[in-house]
Amino acid sequence: MTAKILIVSGSPNLNSRLYGPIQYLQGRLDEEGLTHELLHVASLPPADLIGANFASPEIREALQRVEAADAIIFASPVYKAAYSGVLKTFLDLIPQEGLRDKPVLPLFVGGTLAHLLVIDYAFKPVLNALEARNILGGVYSLDQDIARRPEGGYTLSEETVSRLERSLSELQVELERRRSVPASLPGVHI
């Protein structure tokens, strides 16, 4: 059985440079034969998202996608030295242990190296509160390393591609490790 990977985009803007690395990873996941899907948090009904309307069919479906995923890539632009409010609002809806036993790969794009530690200082504490215990290294890219092509799509710097490839390898190793451990062992959480 192939792993299911959910990419959760916390960008409020569908034209964000964040979609350069997201699209790159989608292409690489396709090449590796890994099942994946993309959830645009900003496409959820705003009143239901902000109001934490758990009765909303769209919110329920989004949370079911998180629950069904074997691994999650959380992607966000950096605003005010943290991840987007759109992503935080969605994370607030995930149940307390909603990320238990799931490898999590952070993918962030910011405007300056001054925010390089946003993953460690702003994002990982929230993931830990959701019981994520397998947080992979992640990728922080500068928006200047992601160029929009006139014909559409993006060109990524060699450094960004290298970091994405390293993180994809790390994710694959983790998914393989999880696959090799029998899920039926009592008391074993991986």
CSV table of C-alpha atoms in Angstrom, one decimal:
chain,number,residue,atom,x,y,z
A,1,MET,CA,0.0,0.0,0.0
A,2,THR,CA,1.4,3.4,-1.0
A,3,ALA,CA,1.7,6.2,1.5
A,4,LYS,CA,-0.7,9.1,1.3
A,5,ILE,CA,0.9,12.5,1.6
A,6,LEU,CA,-1.1,15.7,2.2
A,7,ILE,CA,0.3,19.0,1.3
A,8,VAL,CA,-1.4,21.8,3.4
A,9,SER,CA,-0.9,25.2,1.9
A,10,GLY,CA,-1.3,28.1,4.4
A,11,SER,CA,-0.9,30.8,1.8
A,12,PRO,CA,-3.8,33.2,1.4
A,13,ASN,CA,-2.7,33.9,-2.1
A,14,LEU,CA,-2.8,31.3,-4.9
A,15,ASN,CA,-0.1,33.3,-6.8
A,16,SER,CA,2.4,33.1,-3.9
A,17,ARG,CA,5.9,32.0,-4.7
A,18,LEU,CA,5.3,29.3,-2.1
A,19,TYR,CA,3.7,27.4,-5.0
A,20,GLY,CA,7.1,27.1,-6.7
A,21,PRO,CA,8.4,24.6,-4.1
A,22,ILE,CA,5.0,23.0,-3.7
A,23,GLN,CA,4.8,22.3,-7.4
A,24,TYR,CA,8.3,21.0,-7.5
A,25,LEU,CA,7.6,18.6,-4.7
A,26,GLN,CA,4.3,17.5,-6.4
A,27,GLY,CA,6.2,16.7,-9.5
A,28,ARG,CA,8.9,14.8,-7.6
A,29,LEU,CA,6.2,12.9,-5.6
A,30,ASP,CA,4.6,11.9,-8.9
A,31,GLU,CA,8.0,10.7,-10.2
A,32,GLU,CA,8.5,8.6,-7.1
A,33,GLY,CA,5.0,7.1,-7.4
A,34,LEU,CA,3.8,8.6,-4.1
A,35,THR,CA,0.2,9.5,-3.7
A,36,HIS,CA,-0.4,13.1,-2.7
A,37,GLU,CA,-3.0,15.8,-2.6
A,38,LEU,CA,-3.0,19.5,-2.0
A,39,LEU,CA,-5.3,21.3,0.5
A,40,HIS,CA,-5.5,25.1,0.1
A,41,VAL,CA,-6.6,26.2,3.5
A,42,ALA,CA,-7.6,29.6,2.0
A,43,SER,CA,-10.2,27.8,-0.1
A,44,LEU,CA,-12.2,26.7,2.9
A,45,PRO,CA,-15.2,28.8,3.8
A,46,PRO,CA,-13.8,31.8,5.7
A,47,ALA,CA,-16.6,32.0,8.2
A,48,ASP,CA,-16.4,28.3,9.0
A,49,LEU,CA,-12.6,28.4,9.3
A,50,ILE,CA,-12.5,31.5,11.6
A,51,GLY,CA,-15.6,30.4,13.5
A,52,ALA,CA,-14.3,26.9,14.1
A,53,ASN,CA,-17.5,25.5,12.6
A,54,PHE,CA,-16.9,21.7,13.0
A,55,ALA,CA,-20.3,21.0,11.5
A,56,SER,CA,-19.2,22.5,8.2
A,57,PRO,CA,-18.9,19.8,5.5
A,58,GLU,CA,-15.8,21.5,4.1
A,59,ILE,CA,-14.1,21.7,7.5
A,60,ARG,CA,-14.9,18.1,8.3
A,61,GLU,CA,-13.6,16.9,4.9
A,62,ALA,CA,-10.4,18.9,5.4
A,63,LEU,CA,-9.8,17.4,8.8
A,64,GLN,CA,-10.6,13.9,7.5
A,65,ARG,CA,-7.8,14.4,4.9
A,66,VAL,CA,-5.4,15.3,7.7
A,67,GLU,CA,-6.5,12.2,9.6
A,68,ALA,CA,-6.2,9.9,6.6
A,69,ALA,CA,-2.7,11.2,5.6
A,70,ASP,CA,0.4,9.1,6.4
A,71,ALA,CA,2.6,12.2,6.2
A,72,ILE,CA,1.9,15.9,6.0
A,73,ILE,CA,3.8,18.7,4.3
A,74,PHE,CA,2.8,22.0,5.9
A,75,ALA,CA,3.7,25.0,3.6
A,76,SER,CA,3.5,28.6,4.5
A,77,PRO,CA,4.8,32.0,3.5
A,78,VAL,CA,6.4,33.9,6.4
A,79,TYR,CA,4.6,36.9,7.7
A,80,LYS,CA,5.8,39.0,10.7
A,81,ALA,CA,8.4,36.4,11.6
A,82,ALA,CA,5.9,33.5,11.8
A,83,TYR,CA,3.7,31.3,9.6
A,84,SER,CA,0.5,32.6,8.1
A,85,GLY,CA,-2.6,33.3,10.2
A,86,VAL,CA,-4.5,31.2,7.6
A,87,LEU,CA,-2.4,28.2,8.5
A,88,LYS,CA,-2.6,28.9,12.3
A,89,THR,CA,-6.4,29.1,12.1
A,90,PHE,CA,-6.5,25.6,10.4
A,91,LEU,CA,-4.0,24.1,12.9
A,92,ASP,CA,-6.3,25.3,15.7
A,93,LEU,CA,-9.0,23.0,14.3
A,94,ILE,CA,-6.9,19.8,14.3
A,95,PRO,CA,-7.7,17.6,17.3
A,96,GLN,CA,-5.2,17.6,20.2
A,97,GLU,CA,-3.5,14.4,19.0
A,98,GLY,CA,-4.2,14.9,15.3
A,99,LEU,CA,-0.6,14.7,14.2
A,100,ARG,CA,0.4,11.7,16.3
A,101,ASP,CA,2.3,9.1,14.3
A,102,LYS,CA,2.6,11.3,11.2
A,103,PRO,CA,5.9,12.5,9.8
A,104,VAL,CA,5.6,16.3,9.3
A,105,LEU,CA,7.7,18.3,6.8
A,106,PRO,CA,7.6,22.1,7.1
A,107,LEU,CA,8.1,24.1,3.9
A,108,PHE,CA,8.4,27.8,4.4
A,109,VAL,CA,9.2,30.8,2.1
A,110,GLY,CA,10.3,34.1,3.5
A,111,GLY,CA,11.7,37.4,2.4
A,112,THR,CA,14.8,37.5,4.5
A,113,LEU,CA,17.3,35.2,6.2
A,114,ALA,CA,16.5,37.0,9.5
A,115,HIS,CA,13.4,34.6,9.7
A,116,LEU,CA,15.4,31.4,9.0
A,117,LEU,CA,14.5,30.0,12.5
A,118,VAL,CA,10.7,30.5,12.0
A,119,ILE,CA,10.3,26.7,11.7
A,120,ASP,CA,12.1,26.0,15.0
A,121,TYR,CA,10.8,28.9,17.1
A,122,ALA,CA,7.3,29.6,15.8
A,123,PHE,CA,6.1,26.4,14.1
A,124,LYS,CA,7.5,23.4,15.9
A,125,PRO,CA,5.9,24.3,19.3
A,126,VAL,CA,2.5,24.2,17.7
A,127,LEU,CA,3.2,20.9,16.0
A,128,ASN,CA,4.4,19.5,19.3
A,129,ALA,CA,1.1,20.6,20.9
A,130,LEU,CA,-0.7,18.5,18.3
A,131,GLU,CA,1.5,15.4,19.3
A,132,ALA,CA,3.7,15.6,16.2
A,133,ARG,CA,6.8,13.7,17.3
A,134,ASN,CA,8.4,13.2,13.9
A,135,ILE,CA,9.1,16.6,12.6
A,136,LEU,CA,11.5,16.4,9.7
A,137,GLY,CA,14.2,19.1,9.0
A,138,GLY,CA,12.1,21.1,6.7
A,139,VAL,CA,12.9,23.7,4.1
A,140,TYR,CA,13.2,27.5,4.4
A,141,SER,CA,13.6,29.3,1.1
A,142,LEU,CA,14.0,32.9,0.2
A,143,ASP,CA,11.4,34.3,-2.1
A,144,GLN,CA,14.3,35.7,-4.2
A,145,ASP,CA,15.3,32.1,-4.9
A,146,ILE,CA,11.9,31.4,-6.6
A,147,ALA,CA,11.4,33.2,-9.9
A,148,ARG,CA,8.1,33.3,-11.7
A,149,ARG,CA,8.4,32.3,-15.4
A,150,PRO,CA,6.6,34.5,-17.9
A,151,GLU,CA,4.9,31.5,-19.5
A,152,GLY,CA,3.7,30.3,-16.0
A,153,GLY,CA,5.3,28.1,-13.4
A,154,TYR,CA,8.5,28.8,-11.4
A,155,THR,CA,12.2,28.4,-11.6
A,156,LEU,CA,13.9,27.5,-8.3
A,157,SER,CA,17.5,28.2,-7.3
A,158,GLU,CA,19.9,25.2,-7.2
A,159,GLU,CA,20.1,25.6,-3.4
A,160,THR,CA,16.3,25.5,-3.0
A,161,VAL,CA,16.1,22.4,-5.3
A,162,SER,CA,18.9,20.7,-3.3
A,163,ARG,CA,17.1,21.4,0.0
A,164,LEU,CA,13.9,20.1,-1.4
A,165,GLU,CA,15.6,16.9,-2.6
A,166,ARG,CA,17.2,16.4,0.8
A,167,SER,CA,13.9,16.8,2.5
A,168,LEU,CA,12.1,14.5,0.1
A,169,SER,CA,14.7,11.8,0.7
A,170,GLU,CA,14.3,12.2,4.5
A,171,LEU,CA,10.5,11.9,4.0
A,172,GLN,CA,10.9,8.7,1.9
A,173,VAL,CA,13.2,7.1,4.4
A,174,GLU,CA,10.8,7.9,7.2
A,175,LEU,CA,7.8,6.5,5.2
A,176,GLU,CA,9.8,3.3,4.4
A,177,ARG,CA,10.8,2.9,8.1
A,178,ARG,CA,7.2,3.3,9.1
A,179,ARG,CA,6.1,0.7,6.5
A,180,SER,CA,8.6,-1.8,7.8
A,181,VAL,CA,7.4,-1.6,11.5
A,182,PRO,CA,4.2,-3.7,12.0
A,183,ALA,CA,1.3,-1.5,12.9
A,184,SER,CA,-0.3,-4.2,15.1
A,185,LEU,CA,2.3,-4.1,17.9
A,186,PRO,CA,0.5,-3.1,21.1
A,187,GLY,CA,1.8,0.1,22.7
A,188,VAL,CA,4.2,0.9,19.8
A,189,HIS,CA,3.8,4.4,18.4
A,190,ILE,CA,6.0,5.4,15.5
